[in-house]
Coordinates of C-alpha atoms in Angstrom, one line a residue:
X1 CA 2.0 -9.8 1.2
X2 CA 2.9 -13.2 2.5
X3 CA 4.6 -13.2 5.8
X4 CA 6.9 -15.9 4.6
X5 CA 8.4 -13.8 1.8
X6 CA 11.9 -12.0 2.5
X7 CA 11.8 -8.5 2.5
X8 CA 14.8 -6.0 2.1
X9 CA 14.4 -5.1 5.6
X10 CA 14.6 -8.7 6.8
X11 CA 18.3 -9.4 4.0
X12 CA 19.8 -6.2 5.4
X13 CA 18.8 -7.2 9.2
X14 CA 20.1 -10.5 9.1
X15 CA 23.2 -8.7 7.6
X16 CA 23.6 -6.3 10.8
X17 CA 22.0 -3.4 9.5
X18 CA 19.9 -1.2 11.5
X19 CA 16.1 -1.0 9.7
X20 CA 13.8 1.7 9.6
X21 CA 10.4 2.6 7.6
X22 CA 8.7 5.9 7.0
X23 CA 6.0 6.5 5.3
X24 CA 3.2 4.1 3.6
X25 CA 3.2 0.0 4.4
X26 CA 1.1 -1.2 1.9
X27 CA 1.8 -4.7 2.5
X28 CA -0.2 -5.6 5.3
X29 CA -1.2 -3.9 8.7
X30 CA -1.1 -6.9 11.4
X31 CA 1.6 -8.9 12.7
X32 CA 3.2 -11.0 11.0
X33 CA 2.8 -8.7 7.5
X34 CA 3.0 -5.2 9.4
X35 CA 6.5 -3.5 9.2
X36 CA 7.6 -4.7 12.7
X37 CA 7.5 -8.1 11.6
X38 CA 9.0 -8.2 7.9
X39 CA 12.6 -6.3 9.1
X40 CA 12.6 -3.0 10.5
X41 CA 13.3 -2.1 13.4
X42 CA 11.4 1.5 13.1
X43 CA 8.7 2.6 11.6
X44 CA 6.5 5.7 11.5
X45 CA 3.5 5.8 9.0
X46 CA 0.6 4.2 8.0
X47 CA -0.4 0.5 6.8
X48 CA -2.9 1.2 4.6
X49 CA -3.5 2.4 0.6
X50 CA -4.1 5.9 1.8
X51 CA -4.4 8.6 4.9
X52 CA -7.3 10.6 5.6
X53 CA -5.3 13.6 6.3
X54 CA -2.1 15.4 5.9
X55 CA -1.7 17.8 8.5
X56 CA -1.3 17.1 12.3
X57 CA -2.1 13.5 11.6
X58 CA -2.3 10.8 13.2
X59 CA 0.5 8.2 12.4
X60 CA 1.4 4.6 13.6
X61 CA 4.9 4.7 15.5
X62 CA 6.1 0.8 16.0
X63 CA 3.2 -0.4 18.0
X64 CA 1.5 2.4 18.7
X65 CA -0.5 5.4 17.2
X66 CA 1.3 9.1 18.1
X67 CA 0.2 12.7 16.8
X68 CA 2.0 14.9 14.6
X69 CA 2.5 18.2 14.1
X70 CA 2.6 19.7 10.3
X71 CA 2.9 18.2 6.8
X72 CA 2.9 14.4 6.0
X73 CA 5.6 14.3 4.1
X74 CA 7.9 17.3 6.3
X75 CA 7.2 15.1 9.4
X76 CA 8.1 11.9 7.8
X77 CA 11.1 13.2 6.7
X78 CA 12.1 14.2 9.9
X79 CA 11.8 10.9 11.5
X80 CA 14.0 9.5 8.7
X81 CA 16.8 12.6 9.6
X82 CA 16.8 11.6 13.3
X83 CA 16.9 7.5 12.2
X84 CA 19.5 8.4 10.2
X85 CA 21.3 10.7 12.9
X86 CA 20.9 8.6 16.0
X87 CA 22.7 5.5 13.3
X88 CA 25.3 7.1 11.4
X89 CA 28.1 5.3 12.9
X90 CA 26.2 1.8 11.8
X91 CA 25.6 0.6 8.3
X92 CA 21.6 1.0 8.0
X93 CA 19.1 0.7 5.9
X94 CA 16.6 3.8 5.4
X95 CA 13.4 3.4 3.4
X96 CA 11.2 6.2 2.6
X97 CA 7.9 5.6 0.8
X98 CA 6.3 8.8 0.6
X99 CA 2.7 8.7 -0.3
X100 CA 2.2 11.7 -1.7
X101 CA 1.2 12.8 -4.1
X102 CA -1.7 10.4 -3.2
X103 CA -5.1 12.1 -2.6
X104 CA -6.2 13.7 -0.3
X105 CA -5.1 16.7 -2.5
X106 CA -3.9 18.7 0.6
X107 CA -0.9 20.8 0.8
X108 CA 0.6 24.0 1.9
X109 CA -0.5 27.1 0.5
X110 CA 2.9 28.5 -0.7
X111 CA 3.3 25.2 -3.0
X112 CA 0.1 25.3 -4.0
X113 CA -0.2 29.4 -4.9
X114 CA 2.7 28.9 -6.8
X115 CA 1.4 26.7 -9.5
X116 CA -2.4 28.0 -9.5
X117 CA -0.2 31.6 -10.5
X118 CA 1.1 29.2 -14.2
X119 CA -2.8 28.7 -14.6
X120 CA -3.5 25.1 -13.4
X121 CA -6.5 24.1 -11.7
X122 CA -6.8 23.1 -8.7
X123 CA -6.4 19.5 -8.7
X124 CA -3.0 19.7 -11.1
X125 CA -1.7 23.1 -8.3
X126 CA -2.4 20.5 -5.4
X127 CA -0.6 17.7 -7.1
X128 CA 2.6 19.7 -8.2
X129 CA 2.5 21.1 -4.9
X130 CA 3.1 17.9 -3.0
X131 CA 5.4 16.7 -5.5
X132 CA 7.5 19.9 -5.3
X133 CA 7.3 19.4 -1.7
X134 CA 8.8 16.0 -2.2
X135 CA 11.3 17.3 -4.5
X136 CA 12.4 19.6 -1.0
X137 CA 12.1 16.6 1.3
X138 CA 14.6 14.5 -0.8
X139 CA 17.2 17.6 -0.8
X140 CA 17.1 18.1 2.8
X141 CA 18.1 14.1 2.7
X142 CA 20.4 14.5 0.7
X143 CA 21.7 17.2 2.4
X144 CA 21.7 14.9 5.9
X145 CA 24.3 12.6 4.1
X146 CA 26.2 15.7 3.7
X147 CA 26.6 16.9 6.5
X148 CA 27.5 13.9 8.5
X149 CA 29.9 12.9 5.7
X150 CA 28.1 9.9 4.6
X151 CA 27.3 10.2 1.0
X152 CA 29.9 8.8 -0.4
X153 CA 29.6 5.5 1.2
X154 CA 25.7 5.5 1.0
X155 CA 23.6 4.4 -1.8
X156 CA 20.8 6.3 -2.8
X157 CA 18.0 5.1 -4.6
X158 CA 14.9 7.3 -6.3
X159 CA 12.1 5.6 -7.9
X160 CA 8.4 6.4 -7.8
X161 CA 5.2 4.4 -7.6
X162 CA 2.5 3.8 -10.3
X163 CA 1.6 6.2 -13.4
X164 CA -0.5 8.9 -12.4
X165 CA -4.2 8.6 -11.4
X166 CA -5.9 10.6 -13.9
X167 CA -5.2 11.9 -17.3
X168 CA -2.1 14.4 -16.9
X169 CA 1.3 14.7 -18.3
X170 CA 2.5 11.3 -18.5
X171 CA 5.6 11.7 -20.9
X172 CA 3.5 11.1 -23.8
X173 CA 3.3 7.2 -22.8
X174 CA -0.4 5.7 -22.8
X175 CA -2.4 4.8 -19.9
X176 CA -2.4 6.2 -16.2
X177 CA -2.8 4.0 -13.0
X178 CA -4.6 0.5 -13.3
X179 CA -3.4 0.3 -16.4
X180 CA -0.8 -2.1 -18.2
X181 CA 0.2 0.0 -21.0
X182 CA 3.2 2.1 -20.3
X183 CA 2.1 5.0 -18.9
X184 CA 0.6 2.8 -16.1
X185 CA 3.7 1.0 -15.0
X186 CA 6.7 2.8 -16.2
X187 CA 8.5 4.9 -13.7
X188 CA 11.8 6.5 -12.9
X189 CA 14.7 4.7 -11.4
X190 CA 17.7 7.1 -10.3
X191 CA 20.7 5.6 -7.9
X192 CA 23.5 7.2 -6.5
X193 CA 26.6 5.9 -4.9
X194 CA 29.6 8.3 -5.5
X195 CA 32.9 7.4 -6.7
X196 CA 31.5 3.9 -7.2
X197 CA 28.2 4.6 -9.5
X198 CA 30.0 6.7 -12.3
X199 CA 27.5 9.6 -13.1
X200 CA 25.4 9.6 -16.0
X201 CA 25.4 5.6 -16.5
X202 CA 22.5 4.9 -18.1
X203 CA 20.7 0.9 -17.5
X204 CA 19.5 0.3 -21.0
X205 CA 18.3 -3.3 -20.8
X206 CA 14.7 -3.8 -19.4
X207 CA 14.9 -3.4 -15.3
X208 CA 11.9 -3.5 -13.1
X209 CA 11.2 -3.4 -9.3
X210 CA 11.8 -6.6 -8.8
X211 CA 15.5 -6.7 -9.7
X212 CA 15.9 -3.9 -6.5
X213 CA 16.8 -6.9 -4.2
X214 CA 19.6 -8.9 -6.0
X215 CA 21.1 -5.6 -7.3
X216 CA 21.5 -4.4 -3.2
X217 CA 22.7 -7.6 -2.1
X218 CA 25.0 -7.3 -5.3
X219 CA 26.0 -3.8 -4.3
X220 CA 26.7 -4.3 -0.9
X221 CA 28.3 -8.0 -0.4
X222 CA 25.4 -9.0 1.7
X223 CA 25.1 -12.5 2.5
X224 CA 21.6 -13.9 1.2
X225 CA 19.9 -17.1 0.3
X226 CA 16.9 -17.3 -0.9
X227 CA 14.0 -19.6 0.0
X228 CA 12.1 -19.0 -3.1
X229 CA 12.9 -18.3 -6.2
X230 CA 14.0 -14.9 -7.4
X231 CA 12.4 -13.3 -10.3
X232 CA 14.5 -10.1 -10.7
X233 CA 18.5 -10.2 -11.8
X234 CA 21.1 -8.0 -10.4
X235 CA 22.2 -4.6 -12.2
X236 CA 25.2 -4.6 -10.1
X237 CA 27.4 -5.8 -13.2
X238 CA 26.3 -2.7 -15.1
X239 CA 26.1 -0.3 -12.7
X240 CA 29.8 -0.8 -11.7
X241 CA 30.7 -0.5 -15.4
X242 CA 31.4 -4.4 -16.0
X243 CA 28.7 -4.5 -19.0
X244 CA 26.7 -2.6 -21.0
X245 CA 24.4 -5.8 -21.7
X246 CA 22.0 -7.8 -19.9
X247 CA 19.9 -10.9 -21.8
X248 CA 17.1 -9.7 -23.1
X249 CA 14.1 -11.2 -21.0
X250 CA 10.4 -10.7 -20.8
X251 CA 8.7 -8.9 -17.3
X252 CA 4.8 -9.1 -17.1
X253 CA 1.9 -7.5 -15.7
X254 CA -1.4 -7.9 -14.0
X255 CA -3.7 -5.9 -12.9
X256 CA -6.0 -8.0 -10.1
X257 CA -9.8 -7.9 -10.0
X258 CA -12.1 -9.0 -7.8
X259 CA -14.7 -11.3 -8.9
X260 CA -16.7 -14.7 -8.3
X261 CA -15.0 -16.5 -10.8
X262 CA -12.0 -16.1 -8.8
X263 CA -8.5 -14.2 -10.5
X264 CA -9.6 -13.4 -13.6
X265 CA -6.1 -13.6 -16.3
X266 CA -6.3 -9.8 -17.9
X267 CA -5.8 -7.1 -17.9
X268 CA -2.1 -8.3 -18.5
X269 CA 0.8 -7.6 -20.7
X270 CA 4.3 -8.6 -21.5
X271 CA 7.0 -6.4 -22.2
X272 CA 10.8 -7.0 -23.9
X273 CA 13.2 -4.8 -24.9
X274 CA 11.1 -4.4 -28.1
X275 CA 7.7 -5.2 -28.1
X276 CA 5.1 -4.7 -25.7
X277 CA 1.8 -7.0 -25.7
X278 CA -1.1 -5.6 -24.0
X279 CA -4.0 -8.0 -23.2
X280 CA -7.3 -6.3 -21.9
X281 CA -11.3 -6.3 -22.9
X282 CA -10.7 -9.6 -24.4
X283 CA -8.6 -8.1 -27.4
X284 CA -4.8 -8.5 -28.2
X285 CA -2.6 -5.5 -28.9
X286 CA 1.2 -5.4 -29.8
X287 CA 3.5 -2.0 -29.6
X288 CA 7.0 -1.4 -31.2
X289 CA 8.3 0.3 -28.3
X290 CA 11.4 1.7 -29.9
X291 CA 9.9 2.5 -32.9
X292 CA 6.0 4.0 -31.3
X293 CA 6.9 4.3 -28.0
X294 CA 3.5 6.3 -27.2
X295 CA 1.8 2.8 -28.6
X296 CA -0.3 4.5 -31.3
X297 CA 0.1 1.7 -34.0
X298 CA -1.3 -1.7 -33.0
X299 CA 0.8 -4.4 -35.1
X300 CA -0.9 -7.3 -33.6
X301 CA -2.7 -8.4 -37.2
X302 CA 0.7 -7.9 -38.9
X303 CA 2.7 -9.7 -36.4
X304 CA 0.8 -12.5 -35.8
X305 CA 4.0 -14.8 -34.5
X306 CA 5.3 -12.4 -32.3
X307 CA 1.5 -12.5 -31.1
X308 CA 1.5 -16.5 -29.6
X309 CA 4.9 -16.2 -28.5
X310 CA 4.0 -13.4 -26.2
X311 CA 0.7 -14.4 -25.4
X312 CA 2.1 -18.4 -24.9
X313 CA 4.4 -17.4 -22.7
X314 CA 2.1 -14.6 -20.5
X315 CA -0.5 -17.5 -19.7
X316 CA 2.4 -20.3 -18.9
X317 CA 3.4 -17.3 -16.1
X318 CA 0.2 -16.5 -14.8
X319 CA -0.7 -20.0 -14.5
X320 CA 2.1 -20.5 -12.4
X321 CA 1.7 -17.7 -10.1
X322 CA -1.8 -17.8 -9.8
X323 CA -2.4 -21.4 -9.0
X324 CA -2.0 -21.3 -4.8
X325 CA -3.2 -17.7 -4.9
X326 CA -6.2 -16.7 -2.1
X327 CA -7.8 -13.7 -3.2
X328 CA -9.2 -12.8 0.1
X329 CA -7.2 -14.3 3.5
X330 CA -8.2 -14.6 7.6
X331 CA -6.8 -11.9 9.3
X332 CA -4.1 -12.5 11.2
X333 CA -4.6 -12.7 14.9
X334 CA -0.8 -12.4 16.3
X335 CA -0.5 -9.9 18.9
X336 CA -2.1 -8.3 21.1
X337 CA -4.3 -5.4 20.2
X338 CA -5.5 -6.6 16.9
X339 CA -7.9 -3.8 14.8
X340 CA -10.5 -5.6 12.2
X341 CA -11.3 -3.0 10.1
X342 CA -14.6 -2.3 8.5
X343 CA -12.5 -3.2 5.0
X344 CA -11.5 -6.3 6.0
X345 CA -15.4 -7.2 6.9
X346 CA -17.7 -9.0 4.7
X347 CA -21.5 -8.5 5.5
X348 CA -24.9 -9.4 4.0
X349 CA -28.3 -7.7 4.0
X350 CA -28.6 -3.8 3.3
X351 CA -25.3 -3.1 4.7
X352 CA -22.8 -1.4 2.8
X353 CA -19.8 1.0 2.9
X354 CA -20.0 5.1 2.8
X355 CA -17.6 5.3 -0.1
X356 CA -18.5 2.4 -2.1
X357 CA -15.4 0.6 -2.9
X358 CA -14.1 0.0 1.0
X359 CA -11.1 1.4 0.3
X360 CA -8.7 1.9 3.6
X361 CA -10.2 4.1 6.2
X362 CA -13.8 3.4 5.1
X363 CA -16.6 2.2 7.0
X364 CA -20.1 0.7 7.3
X365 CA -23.5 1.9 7.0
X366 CA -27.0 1.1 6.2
X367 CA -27.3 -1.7 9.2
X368 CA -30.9 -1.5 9.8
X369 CA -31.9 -5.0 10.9
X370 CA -31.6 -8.7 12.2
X371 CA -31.4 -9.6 8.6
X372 CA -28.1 -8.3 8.3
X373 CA -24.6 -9.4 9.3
X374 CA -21.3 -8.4 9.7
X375 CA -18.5 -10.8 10.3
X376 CA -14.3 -10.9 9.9
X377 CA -12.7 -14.2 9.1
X378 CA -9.6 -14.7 11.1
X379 CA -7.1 -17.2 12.0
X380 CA -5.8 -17.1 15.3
X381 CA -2.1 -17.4 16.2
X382 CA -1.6 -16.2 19.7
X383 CA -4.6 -18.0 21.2
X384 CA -6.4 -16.7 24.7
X385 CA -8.9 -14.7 26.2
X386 CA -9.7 -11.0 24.2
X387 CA -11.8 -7.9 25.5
X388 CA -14.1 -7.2 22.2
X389 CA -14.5 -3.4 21.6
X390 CA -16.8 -1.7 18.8
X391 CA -15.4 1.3 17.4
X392 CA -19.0 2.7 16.2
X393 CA -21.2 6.0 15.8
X394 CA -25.1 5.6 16.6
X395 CA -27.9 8.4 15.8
X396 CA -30.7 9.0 18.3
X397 CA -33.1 6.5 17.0
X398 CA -30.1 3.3 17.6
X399 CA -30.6 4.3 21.0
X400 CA -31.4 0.4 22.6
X401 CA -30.7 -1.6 20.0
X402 CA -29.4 -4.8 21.3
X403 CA -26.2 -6.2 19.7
X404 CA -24.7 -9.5 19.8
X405 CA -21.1 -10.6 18.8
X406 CA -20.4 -14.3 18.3
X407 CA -17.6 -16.6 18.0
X408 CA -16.5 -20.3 18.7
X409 CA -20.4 -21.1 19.2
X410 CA -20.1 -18.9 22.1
X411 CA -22.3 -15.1 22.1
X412 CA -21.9 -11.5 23.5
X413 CA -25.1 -9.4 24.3
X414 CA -24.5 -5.8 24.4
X415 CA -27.2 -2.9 24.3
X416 CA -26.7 1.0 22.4
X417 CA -26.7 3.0 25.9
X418 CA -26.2 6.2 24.5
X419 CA -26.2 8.0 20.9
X420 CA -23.2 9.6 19.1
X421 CA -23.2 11.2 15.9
X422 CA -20.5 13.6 15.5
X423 CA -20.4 15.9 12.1
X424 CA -17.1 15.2 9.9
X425 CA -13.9 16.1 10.7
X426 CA -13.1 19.4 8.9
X427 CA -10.6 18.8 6.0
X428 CA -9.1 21.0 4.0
X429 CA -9.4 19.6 0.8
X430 CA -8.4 21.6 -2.7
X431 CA -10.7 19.9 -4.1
X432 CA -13.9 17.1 -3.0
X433 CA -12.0 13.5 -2.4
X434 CA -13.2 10.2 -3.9
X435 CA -12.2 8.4 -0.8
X436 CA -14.3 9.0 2.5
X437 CA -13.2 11.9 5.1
X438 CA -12.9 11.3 9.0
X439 CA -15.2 11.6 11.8
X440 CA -14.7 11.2 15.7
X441 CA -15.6 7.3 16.8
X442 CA -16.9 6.0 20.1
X443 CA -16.4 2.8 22.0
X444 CA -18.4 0.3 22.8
X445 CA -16.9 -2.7 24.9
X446 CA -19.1 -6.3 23.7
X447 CA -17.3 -8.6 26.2
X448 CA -14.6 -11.0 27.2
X449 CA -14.2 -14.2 24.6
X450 CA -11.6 -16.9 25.1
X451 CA -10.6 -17.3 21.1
X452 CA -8.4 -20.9 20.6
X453 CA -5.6 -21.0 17.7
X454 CA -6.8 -21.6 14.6
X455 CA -9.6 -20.3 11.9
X456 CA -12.3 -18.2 13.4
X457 CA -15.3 -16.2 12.6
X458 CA -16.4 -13.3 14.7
X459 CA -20.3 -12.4 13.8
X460 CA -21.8 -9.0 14.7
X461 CA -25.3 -8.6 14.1
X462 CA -28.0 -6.9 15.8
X463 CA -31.3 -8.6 17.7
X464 CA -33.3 -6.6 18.0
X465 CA -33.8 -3.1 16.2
X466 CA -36.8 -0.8 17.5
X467 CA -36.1 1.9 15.6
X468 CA -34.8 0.9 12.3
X469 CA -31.6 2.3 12.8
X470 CA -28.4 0.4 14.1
X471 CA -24.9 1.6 14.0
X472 CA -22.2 2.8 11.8
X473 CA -19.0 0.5 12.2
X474 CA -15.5 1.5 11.9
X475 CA -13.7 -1.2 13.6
X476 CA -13.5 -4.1 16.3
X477 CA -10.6 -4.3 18.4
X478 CA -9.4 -7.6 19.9
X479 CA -7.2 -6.7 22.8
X480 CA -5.7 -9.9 24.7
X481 CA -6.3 -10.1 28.6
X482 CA -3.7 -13.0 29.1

């Protein structure tokens, strides 16, 4: 995300709220996009798409990284308790982004025995498992705003993420996650504010994530102007019972690819109170959503009008927010201890990544020679001198390689002293993970380099190889001496 867009954190700040995170940040992991910098004031998580692990984890606190003890989701909810506790006599804003049931499908055995007993497999027990334990997360909540006699003036909001990442009960919509039919971006949105939100409204017209932040600042009187323009529209008016009726309006989706070509326009759709357009594979489809809502009978060839109106009006929108987009940014040098992760590398030669896709938490393998390269593009904004240090593993056989690290025409010689090859870090898995599992990491410091404001890039490549075997690269971590 943009560091100049206004977050909910940053509205409810400037209106003398207390702000606090916990759980997943997947909106950028360095200053000024990490959770610190866009409006809270706590936070206790991660800033990536996923966690390796679930149980005594490892978790980012503020500035730092802190062990846990026990479940993800249990320990997450605890810090939100105590922010909640240490602020009840302040108005605050409390945001709580579990990530489960995100893979790793790891959970406690009494959740998980009690679905394998109904007959599920593995992979469902382990994901109705961590959503059950969700499910006992938001009671205990709940519960908090009991008993310090705060529910009634504290709105509570429920909504979940994508649809679900494999072919499951969906509510008999079509498509899972990644996809822009409805079963890939529809999701529940459940708000609570007693004696203010009568129970059982029900928000007919089409809503989306994106009318969240007028409808708060609606809610609660906050003072807020906006810098850029504001997509969503406030459901205060409804939700307090003033209408039952909202404009009908048209919300689109876009699924972003990678690819040389740069942003490529589909898979994209368009959806009004009616009709939803799906455009993907380079063919046109049109649903009745009232009438089919599980989009089983294409209309597009018998509603050819309905067609270009749709379709006009998807590619006016993505022209106009895809024009300044950069599908792949410098990292942000801003504080610090700055960690350039071996996802947010780009390399050349033989080098690749263990999982394949270099999702979060991955790393890289297969450097074997001079020939390849591995380099981070950043931009620096708090200029001075930084201690370069190689989070790496090396087998026997890496055992005096000699690596250099470059940047601002000036290089770093360091040599492989010493092997370190650890086995995996047990996990306990109910079933093998796409994503890559953990292993311990070593340090290797490279050197001091004085690093002026501005766009740099840092080169790591190895001279000389006598063995055929160079390292395995997790990380480099710029920590400022000045």
């Amino acid at each position: 995300m943009r560091s100049t867009e206004l977050t909910l954190a940053e509205v409810f700040r400037q209106n003398g709220y207390v702000t606090g995170c916990f759980g997943k940040w997947h909106n950028g992991e360095h200053a000024p996009e990490d959770p610190n910098s866009q409006g809270f004031d706590e936070f206790l998580g991660f800033c990536a798409g996923h966690w390796n692990n679930y149980f005594d984890t490892d978790l980012q606190h503020n500035d730092r990284m802190v062990s846990t003890k026990g479940f993800i989701t249990d320990v997450l909810t605890d810090a939100a308790l105590n922010f909640i506790s240490q602020h009840k006599t302040k108005p605050f804003f409390c945001y709580v982004p579990f990530n489960a049931p995100h893979s790793p499908h790891q959970v406690a055995d009494r959740y998980f025995d009690k679905y394998k007993a109904k007959g599920l497999d593995d992979e469902q027990a382990s994901i109705y498992g961590m959503v059950e334990n969700v499910d006992d997360n938001v009671a205990r909540l709940l519960t908090k705003l009991d008993q310090l006699g705060l529910a009634q003036n504290t709105i509570v909001v429920f909504a979940t993420d994508n649809g679900p990442n494999g072919h499951r009960f969906n509510g008999e919509m079509k498509g899972i996650k990644g996809s822009v039919d409805e079963g890939g971006v529809r999701v529940p949105l459940f708000m609570r504010w007693p004696g203010k939100i009568r129970p059982e409204t029900r928000i007919r017209p089409n809503t989306a994530h994106i009318d969240l932040l007028p409808t708060l600042v609606g809610l609660c009187d906050l003072r807020f102007t906006p810098a850029n323009p504001i997509d969503g529209r406030s459901l205060a008016p409804l939700l307090r019972g003033q209408t039952d009726t909202l404009p009908d309006r048209m919300l689109f989706t876009h699924v972003a690819g990678m690819s040389a070509d740069g942003l490529p326009a589909e898979p994209g759709a368009v959806r009004t109170a009616q009709y939803r357009l799906v455009q993907q594979k380079g063919q046109i489809h049109l649903y009745d959503m009232l009438d089919d809502p599980s989009q089983t009978t294409d209309l597009a060839a018998r509603q050819p009008q309905h067609v270009q109106t749709l379709q006009t009006t998807y590619e006016h929108w993505f022209r106009d927010v895809s024009q300044t987009i950069s599908l792949s940014r410098p990292v942000p040098v801003a504080d610090r201890r700055v960690l350039l992760q071996a996802p947010e590398a780009h390399f050349s030669g033989k080098v690749r990544y263990k999982q394949g896709n270099g999702w979060a938490n991955d790393w890289l393998i297969n450097w074997q020679s001079p020939a390849d390269s591995i380099w981070w593009d950043v931009t620096v904004d708090r200029p001075g001198v930084y201690q370069l240090s190689l989070q790496y593993t090396a087998p026997t056989a890496a055992v005096g390689t000699l690596l250099t690290i470059t940047a601002t025409n000036k290089t770093l010689q360091q040599t492989i002293r010493a092997s370190f090859d650890p086995p995996l870090t047990p996990s306990p898995d109910r079933i093998p993970r796409k994503e890559v599992y953990e292993k311990p990491w070593a340090w290797l410091a490279l050197g001091k380099l004085k690093l002026p404001a501005g766009h740099h890039r840092i080169l790591l490549q190895a001279r000389s190889v006598p063995n055929g075997q160079v390292a395995e690269v997790k990380a480099l971590l710029l920590t400022a001496l000045e």
